[in-house]
């Protein structure tokens, strides 16, 4: 009995000790649980805030996308309108400029450093106006008419003046053919060697090449036709000058002819050849042109 009482007392003491320890440790556990709850609540708030921020940013991004789409559409519309207006202005300016060009090249502009000024002016204007790349334009026809008119009018001049006009346009036409050959990307034009007296516009060679449209290709062909026609006219003029003298020298019997008179005829032949040569040199036309 006493033993059982002692054991029961010991059990009670142990339970009291355990209870005491549990009571002492309870505030710490409660405190830790409270801190975990606060952290959880804080994290939950942060998550909710992040969700709200994400939704806000997504909405802002969507609004920005719509605004950008509208801006792009508006920009495209304005760009199209600007291009149309610019094209119209260019057309008007090109029409006020064509008149200036036509009036300018109707005169004899001479040469600068051995290069025919008219040919250089024509080429630079056509390149600036992008005339080589358009399907329809009348500027080429206007230039061709000026050259054709000058050649036709020259027939009413005396032979020396006629040759001056012909040599001038022979030089300018040759120069234009030369630079067009270097500009037209798909050009299959004849070789330019000999078209000018070794004088080429090297600064024009650096211009970007273009793919010519039909009007530009026709213009090139007309220039080549002018080269052949003008050279033929100058050759015929020379023949008209020297053939009568040659005929006299060939037909007059030597024993009965006047030596001084024959010499005069030969001198006139030489004079015509020298005049022809000087005109060609003055206009920077190579003797190798065919």
mmCIF file of C-alpha atoms in Angstrom:
data_model
loop_
_atom_site.group_PDB
_atom_site.id
_atom_site.type_symbol
_atom_site.label_atom_id
_atom_site.label_comp_id
_atom_site.label_asym_id
_atom_site.label_seq_id
_atom_site.Cartn_x
_atom_site.Cartn_y
_atom_site.Cartn_z
ATOM 1 C CA UNK A 1 0.000 0.000 0.000
ATOM 2 C CA UNK A 2 2.718 2.414 0.927
ATOM 3 C CA UNK A 3 4.560 1.534 -2.285
ATOM 4 C CA UNK A 4 1.520 2.254 -4.390
ATOM 5 C CA UNK A 5 0.980 5.527 -2.585
ATOM 6 C CA UNK A 6 4.588 6.552 -3.263
ATOM 7 C CA UNK A 7 4.280 5.696 -6.978
ATOM 8 C CA UNK A 8 1.031 7.622 -7.251
ATOM 9 C CA UNK A 9 2.609 10.598 -5.569
ATOM 10 C CA UNK A 10 5.568 10.412 -7.964
ATOM 11 C CA UNK A 11 3.187 10.306 -10.941
ATOM 12 C CA UNK A 12 1.347 13.337 -9.664
ATOM 13 C CA UNK A 13 4.615 15.216 -9.244
ATOM 14 C CA UNK A 14 5.692 14.299 -12.795
ATOM 15 C CA UNK A 15 2.359 15.421 -14.220
ATOM 16 C CA UNK A 16 2.588 18.669 -12.274
ATOM 17 C CA UNK A 17 6.091 19.232 -13.637
ATOM 18 C CA UNK A 18 4.955 18.489 -17.162
ATOM 19 C CA UNK A 19 2.002 20.826 -16.795
ATOM 20 C CA UNK A 20 4.236 23.520 -15.400
ATOM 21 C CA UNK A 21 6.632 23.219 -18.362
ATOM 22 C CA UNK A 22 3.718 23.269 -20.795
ATOM 23 C CA UNK A 23 2.401 26.408 -19.130
ATOM 24 C CA UNK A 24 5.825 28.050 -19.323
ATOM 25 C CA UNK A 25 6.281 27.146 -23.029
ATOM 26 C CA UNK A 26 2.736 28.070 -24.134
ATOM 27 C CA UNK A 27 3.358 31.872 -24.581
ATOM 28 C CA UNK A 28 6.343 31.171 -26.894
ATOM 29 C CA UNK A 29 4.291 28.822 -29.093
ATOM 30 C CA UNK A 30 1.444 31.304 -29.191
ATOM 31 C CA UNK A 31 3.894 34.060 -30.069
ATOM 32 C CA UNK A 32 5.445 31.995 -32.896
ATOM 33 C CA UNK A 33 2.005 31.116 -34.255
ATOM 34 C CA UNK A 34 1.036 34.772 -34.134
ATOM 35 C CA UNK A 35 4.174 35.800 -36.039
ATOM 36 C CA UNK A 36 3.517 33.146 -38.701
ATOM 37 C CA UNK A 37 -0.026 34.437 -39.089
ATOM 38 C CA UNK A 38 1.224 37.979 -39.495
ATOM 39 C CA UNK A 39 3.773 36.867 -42.108
ATOM 40 C CA UNK A 40 1.111 34.929 -43.959
ATOM 41 C CA UNK A 41 -1.241 37.883 -43.906
ATOM 42 C CA UNK A 42 1.588 40.164 -45.080
ATOM 43 C CA UNK A 43 2.508 37.809 -47.925
ATOM 44 C CA UNK A 44 -1.146 37.531 -48.889
ATOM 45 C CA UNK A 45 -1.384 41.307 -49.055
ATOM 46 C CA UNK A 46 1.764 41.500 -51.178
ATOM 47 C CA UNK A 47 0.436 38.842 -53.555
ATOM 48 C CA UNK A 48 -2.828 40.735 -53.902
ATOM 49 C CA UNK A 49 -0.924 43.962 -54.493
ATOM 50 C CA UNK A 50 1.247 42.262 -57.148
ATOM 51 C CA UNK A 51 -1.848 40.871 -58.838
ATOM 52 C CA UNK A 52 -3.401 44.312 -58.907
ATOM 53 C CA UNK A 53 -0.155 45.829 -60.233
ATOM 54 C CA UNK A 54 0.099 43.110 -62.891
ATOM 55 C CA UNK A 55 -3.455 43.693 -64.033
ATOM 56 C CA UNK A 56 -2.799 47.424 -64.130
ATOM 57 C CA UNK A 57 0.355 46.959 -66.203
ATOM 58 C CA UNK A 58 -1.425 44.545 -68.535
ATOM 59 C CA UNK A 59 -4.189 47.072 -69.056
ATOM 60 C CA UNK A 60 -1.644 49.825 -69.611
ATOM 61 C CA UNK A 61 0.170 47.623 -72.129
ATOM 62 C CA UNK A 62 -3.077 46.909 -73.962
ATOM 63 C CA UNK A 63 -3.946 50.602 -74.014
ATOM 64 C CA UNK A 64 -0.468 51.385 -75.300
ATOM 65 C CA UNK A 65 -0.758 48.704 -78.004
ATOM 66 C CA UNK A 66 -4.056 50.156 -79.179
ATOM 67 C CA UNK A 67 -2.644 53.677 -79.125
ATOM 68 C CA UNK A 68 0.421 52.517 -81.059
ATOM 69 C CA UNK A 69 -1.763 50.760 -83.627
ATOM 70 C CA UNK A 70 -3.819 53.910 -84.108
ATOM 71 C CA UNK A 71 -0.659 56.017 -84.314
ATOM 72 C CA UNK A 72 0.825 53.695 -86.952
ATOM 73 C CA UNK A 73 -2.362 53.842 -88.998
ATOM 74 C CA UNK A 74 -2.406 57.627 -88.716
ATOM 75 C CA UNK A 75 1.269 57.827 -89.566
ATOM 76 C CA UNK A 76 0.718 55.669 -92.657
ATOM 77 C CA UNK A 77 -2.147 57.898 -93.714
ATOM 78 C CA UNK A 78 -0.070 61.048 -93.215
ATOM 79 C CA UNK A 79 2.908 59.500 -94.992
ATOM 80 C CA UNK A 80 0.738 58.640 -97.988
ATOM 81 C CA UNK A 81 -0.690 62.149 -98.064
ATOM 82 C CA UNK A 82 2.793 63.639 -97.742
ATOM 83 C CA UNK A 83 4.090 61.479 -100.587
ATOM 84 C CA UNK A 84 1.181 62.549 -102.778
ATOM 85 C CA UNK A 85 1.716 66.204 -101.959
ATOM 86 C CA UNK A 86 5.480 65.898 -102.439
ATOM 87 C CA UNK A 87 4.971 64.160 -105.765
ATOM 88 C CA UNK A 88 2.632 66.905 -106.876
ATOM 89 C CA UNK A 89 5.031 69.620 -105.770
ATOM 90 C CA UNK A 90 7.891 67.860 -107.541
ATOM 91 C CA UNK A 91 5.808 67.646 -110.690
ATOM 92 C CA UNK A 92 5.017 71.344 -110.513
ATOM 93 C CA UNK A 93 8.628 72.238 -109.757
ATOM 94 C CA UNK A 94 9.873 69.977 -112.491
ATOM 95 C CA UNK A 95 7.394 71.675 -114.938
ATOM 96 C CA UNK A 96 8.644 75.447 -113.692
ATOM 97 C CA UNK A 97 12.359 73.787 -113.985
ATOM 98 C CA UNK A 98 11.822 72.165 -117.482
ATOM 99 C CA UNK A 99 11.071 75.605 -118.848
ATOM 100 C CA UNK A 100 14.315 76.928 -117.406
ATOM 101 C CA UNK A 101 16.270 73.958 -118.780
ATOM 102 C CA UNK A 102 14.741 74.275 -122.248
ATOM 103 C CA UNK A 103 15.491 77.994 -122.357
ATOM 104 C CA UNK A 104 19.013 77.392 -121.074
ATOM 105 C CA UNK A 105 20.083 74.669 -123.511
ATOM 106 C CA UNK A 106 18.553 76.516 -126.469
ATOM 107 C CA UNK A 107 21.675 78.694 -126.266
ATOM 108 C CA UNK A 108 25.266 77.725 -126.938
ATOM 109 C CA UNK A 109 26.595 77.138 -123.415
ATOM 110 C CA UNK A 110 30.098 76.325 -124.557
ATOM 111 C CA UNK A 111 32.552 74.160 -122.632
ATOM 112 C CA UNK A 112 34.033 73.960 -119.161
ATOM 113 C CA UNK A 113 37.296 72.087 -118.773
ATOM 114 C CA UNK A 114 36.727 70.368 -122.107
ATOM 115 C CA UNK A 115 33.247 69.149 -121.109
ATOM 116 C CA UNK A 116 30.132 70.380 -122.966
ATOM 117 C CA UNK A 117 28.127 72.356 -120.422
ATOM 118 C CA UNK A 118 24.732 71.696 -122.027
ATOM 119 C CA UNK A 119 25.182 67.919 -121.827
ATOM 120 C CA UNK A 120 26.225 68.113 -118.166
ATOM 121 C CA UNK A 121 23.281 70.379 -117.283
ATOM 122 C CA UNK A 122 20.809 68.116 -119.096
ATOM 123 C CA UNK A 123 22.162 65.004 -117.393
ATOM 124 C CA UNK A 124 22.196 66.504 -113.896
ATOM 125 C CA UNK A 125 18.618 67.776 -114.259
ATOM 126 C CA UNK A 126 17.310 64.461 -115.573
ATOM 127 C CA UNK A 127 19.071 62.606 -112.786
ATOM 128 C CA UNK A 128 17.756 64.990 -110.125
ATOM 129 C CA UNK A 129 14.194 64.747 -111.448
ATOM 130 C CA UNK A 130 14.508 60.935 -111.640
ATOM 131 C CA UNK A 131 13.311 61.219 -115.233
ATOM 132 C CA UNK A 132 15.151 58.033 -116.216
ATOM 133 C CA UNK A 133 12.934 56.000 -113.870
ATOM 134 C CA UNK A 134 9.457 57.210 -114.826
ATOM 135 C CA UNK A 135 7.066 55.569 -117.255
ATOM 136 C CA UNK A 136 5.797 58.828 -118.756
ATOM 137 C CA UNK A 137 7.469 62.215 -119.203
ATOM 138 C CA UNK A 138 7.772 64.781 -121.975
ATOM 139 C CA UNK A 139 11.167 66.189 -121.024
ATOM 140 C CA UNK A 140 13.037 63.840 -123.351
ATOM 141 C CA UNK A 141 10.883 64.895 -126.299
ATOM 142 C CA UNK A 142 11.536 68.549 -125.529
ATOM 143 C CA UNK A 143 15.297 68.019 -125.470
ATOM 144 C CA UNK A 144 15.188 66.020 -128.696
ATOM 145 C CA UNK A 145 13.155 68.769 -130.391
ATOM 146 C CA UNK A 146 15.748 71.370 -129.405
ATOM 147 C CA UNK A 147 18.566 69.325 -130.941
ATOM 148 C CA UNK A 148 16.559 68.473 -134.056
ATOM 149 C CA UNK A 149 15.524 72.103 -134.475
ATOM 150 C CA UNK A 150 19.114 73.313 -134.141
ATOM 151 C CA UNK A 151 20.255 70.829 -136.786
ATOM 152 C CA UNK A 152 17.462 71.770 -139.177
ATOM 153 C CA UNK A 153 17.984 75.518 -138.752
ATOM 154 C CA UNK A 154 21.722 75.089 -139.299
ATOM 155 C CA UNK A 155 21.046 74.047 -142.908
ATOM 156 C CA UNK A 156 20.172 77.663 -143.702
ATOM 157 C CA UNK A 157 23.555 78.909 -142.443
ATOM 158 C CA UNK A 158 26.679 79.162 -144.506
ATOM 159 C CA UNK A 159 28.843 76.049 -144.411
ATOM 160 C CA UNK A 160 31.264 77.198 -141.683
ATOM 161 C CA UNK A 161 28.472 78.287 -139.345
ATOM 162 C CA UNK A 162 26.555 75.123 -140.145
ATOM 163 C CA UNK A 163 29.529 72.986 -139.140
ATOM 164 C CA UNK A 164 29.924 74.955 -135.896
ATOM 165 C CA UNK A 165 26.335 74.187 -134.885
ATOM 166 C CA UNK A 166 26.608 70.562 -135.955
ATOM 167 C CA UNK A 167 29.911 70.045 -134.105
ATOM 168 C CA UNK A 168 28.465 71.645 -130.967
ATOM 169 C CA UNK A 169 25.525 69.224 -130.856
ATOM 170 C CA UNK A 170 27.708 66.340 -131.959
ATOM 171 C CA UNK A 171 29.854 66.945 -128.878
ATOM 172 C CA UNK A 172 26.891 67.323 -126.524
ATOM 173 C CA UNK A 173 25.087 64.275 -127.923
ATOM 174 C CA UNK A 174 28.248 62.193 -127.612
ATOM 175 C CA UNK A 175 28.714 63.274 -124.009
ATOM 176 C CA UNK A 176 25.110 62.406 -123.138
ATOM 177 C CA UNK A 177 25.453 58.976 -124.742
ATOM 178 C CA UNK A 178 28.624 58.423 -122.730
ATOM 179 C CA UNK A 179 27.141 59.321 -119.328
ATOM 180 C CA UNK A 180 23.884 57.490 -120.000
ATOM 181 C CA UNK A 181 25.835 54.354 -120.759
ATOM 182 C CA UNK A 182 27.513 54.646 -117.379
ATOM 183 C CA UNK A 183 24.221 55.403 -115.594
ATOM 184 C CA UNK A 184 21.859 52.871 -117.131
ATOM 185 C CA UNK A 185 22.332 49.636 -115.239
ATOM 186 C CA UNK A 186 20.984 47.407 -117.993
ATOM 187 C CA UNK A 187 22.553 49.375 -120.799
ATOM 188 C CA UNK A 188 23.868 47.508 -123.836
ATOM 189 C CA UNK A 189 24.996 50.645 -125.567
ATOM 190 C CA UNK A 190 27.930 50.915 -127.949
ATOM 191 C CA UNK A 191 31.370 51.573 -126.520
ATOM 192 C CA UNK A 192 32.017 55.146 -125.510
ATOM 193 C CA UNK A 193 35.677 55.125 -126.541
ATOM 194 C CA UNK A 194 36.382 57.863 -129.003
ATOM 195 C CA UNK A 195 33.111 59.727 -128.441
ATOM 196 C CA UNK A 196 34.939 62.485 -126.640
ATOM 197 C CA UNK A 197 38.558 63.532 -126.927
ATOM 198 C CA UNK A 198 39.537 61.471 -123.933
ATOM 199 C CA UNK A 199 37.559 63.796 -121.677
ATOM 200 C CA UNK A 200 34.968 62.112 -119.471
ATOM 201 C CA UNK A 201 33.103 63.495 -116.519
ATOM 202 C CA UNK A 202 34.607 61.308 -113.827
ATOM 203 C CA UNK A 203 32.513 62.960 -111.143
ATOM 204 C CA UNK A 204 29.405 61.755 -112.951
ATOM 205 C CA UNK A 205 30.717 58.185 -112.894
ATOM 206 C CA UNK A 206 30.218 58.151 -109.144
ATOM 207 C CA UNK A 207 26.476 58.726 -109.463
ATOM 208 C CA UNK A 208 24.319 55.757 -108.491
ATOM 209 C CA UNK A 209 23.097 53.745 -111.447
ATOM 210 C CA UNK A 210 19.420 53.421 -112.351
ATOM 211 C CA UNK A 211 17.265 50.966 -114.253
ATOM 212 C CA UNK A 212 15.875 53.061 -117.132
ATOM 213 C CA UNK A 213 12.260 52.963 -118.256
ATOM 214 C CA UNK A 214 11.083 53.036 -121.875
ATOM 215 C CA UNK A 215 11.201 56.858 -122.336
ATOM 216 C CA UNK A 216 14.819 56.964 -121.174
ATOM 217 C CA UNK A 217 15.822 54.078 -123.441
ATOM 218 C CA UNK A 218 14.134 55.785 -126.401
ATOM 219 C CA UNK A 219 15.982 58.998 -125.546
ATOM 220 C CA UNK A 220 19.270 57.125 -125.633
ATOM 221 C CA UNK A 221 18.446 55.675 -129.050
ATOM 222 C CA UNK A 222 17.510 59.111 -130.393
ATOM 223 C CA UNK A 223 20.836 60.502 -129.214
ATOM 224 C CA UNK A 224 22.702 57.739 -131.038
ATOM 225 C CA UNK A 225 20.677 58.522 -134.153
ATOM 226 C CA UNK A 226 21.690 62.175 -133.788
ATOM 227 C CA UNK A 227 25.348 61.173 -133.611
ATOM 228 C CA UNK A 228 25.085 59.293 -136.887
ATOM 229 C CA UNK A 229 23.040 61.983 -138.598
ATOM 230 C CA UNK A 230 25.185 64.929 -137.485
ATOM 231 C CA UNK A 231 28.433 63.243 -138.390
ATOM 232 C CA UNK A 232 26.983 62.358 -141.796
ATOM 233 C CA UNK A 233 25.903 65.983 -142.361
ATOM 234 C CA UNK A 234 29.355 67.299 -141.486
ATOM 235 C CA UNK A 235 30.957 64.734 -143.761
ATOM 236 C CA UNK A 236 28.642 65.766 -146.604
ATOM 237 C CA UNK A 237 29.443 69.437 -146.000
ATOM 238 C CA UNK A 238 33.133 68.667 -146.278
ATOM 239 C CA UNK A 239 32.591 66.729 -149.482
ATOM 240 C CA UNK A 240 30.656 69.646 -150.991
ATOM 241 C CA UNK A 241 33.559 71.932 -150.227
ATOM 242 C CA UNK A 242 36.449 69.850 -151.539
ATOM 243 C CA UNK A 243 34.933 67.768 -154.374
ATOM 244 C CA UNK A 244 34.850 70.632 -156.941
ATOM 245 C CA UNK A 245 38.517 71.335 -156.285
ATOM 246 C CA UNK A 246 39.384 67.645 -156.456
ATOM 247 C CA UNK A 247 37.491 67.296 -159.734
ATOM 248 C CA UNK A 248 39.378 70.196 -161.238
ATOM 249 C CA UNK A 249 42.725 68.790 -160.171
ATOM 250 C CA UNK A 250 41.824 65.369 -161.543
ATOM 251 C CA UNK A 251 40.417 66.505 -164.909
ATOM 252 C CA UNK A 252 42.728 69.337 -165.907
ATOM 253 C CA UNK A 253 45.525 67.946 -168.132
ATOM 254 C CA UNK A 254 48.822 68.624 -166.494
ATOM 255 C CA UNK A 255 50.732 69.972 -169.464
ATOM 256 C CA UNK A 256 48.016 72.505 -170.298
ATOM 257 C CA UNK A 257 46.873 73.448 -166.790
ATOM 258 C CA UNK A 258 47.990 76.481 -164.866
ATOM 259 C CA UNK A 259 50.246 75.206 -162.035
ATOM 260 C CA UNK A 260 49.401 78.180 -159.862
ATOM 261 C CA UNK A 261 45.708 77.583 -160.327
ATOM 262 C CA UNK A 262 46.118 73.918 -159.413
ATOM 263 C CA UNK A 263 48.031 74.943 -156.314
ATOM 264 C CA UNK A 264 45.205 77.288 -155.347
ATOM 265 C CA UNK A 265 42.721 74.431 -155.565
ATOM 266 C CA UNK A 266 44.922 72.189 -153.433
ATOM 267 C CA UNK A 267 45.336 74.975 -150.934
ATOM 268 C CA UNK A 268 41.570 75.367 -150.714
ATOM 269 C CA UNK A 269 41.231 71.640 -150.117
ATOM 270 C CA UNK A 270 43.796 71.782 -147.337
ATOM 271 C CA UNK A 271 42.099 74.875 -145.932
ATOM 272 C CA UNK A 272 38.741 73.113 -145.813
ATOM 273 C CA UNK A 273 40.275 70.098 -144.075
ATOM 274 C CA UNK A 274 42.061 72.333 -141.586
ATOM 275 C CA UNK A 275 38.887 74.313 -140.890
ATOM 276 C CA UNK A 276 36.955 71.083 -140.374
ATOM 277 C CA UNK A 277 39.649 69.801 -138.014
ATOM 278 C CA UNK A 278 39.740 73.049 -136.018
ATOM 279 C CA UNK A 279 35.964 73.051 -135.617
ATOM 280 C CA UNK A 280 36.043 69.483 -134.320
ATOM 281 C CA UNK A 281 38.876 70.306 -131.917
ATOM 282 C CA UNK A 282 37.150 73.468 -130.692
ATOM 283 C CA UNK A 283 34.107 71.400 -129.824
ATOM 284 C CA UNK A 284 36.124 68.630 -128.161
ATOM 285 C CA UNK A 285 35.084 66.008 -130.702
ATOM 286 C CA UNK A 286 37.529 63.163 -131.113
ATOM 287 C CA UNK A 287 38.887 62.368 -134.563
ATOM 288 C CA UNK A 288 38.202 58.705 -133.799
ATOM 289 C CA UNK A 289 34.422 59.159 -133.762
ATOM 290 C CA UNK A 290 32.673 57.056 -136.397
#
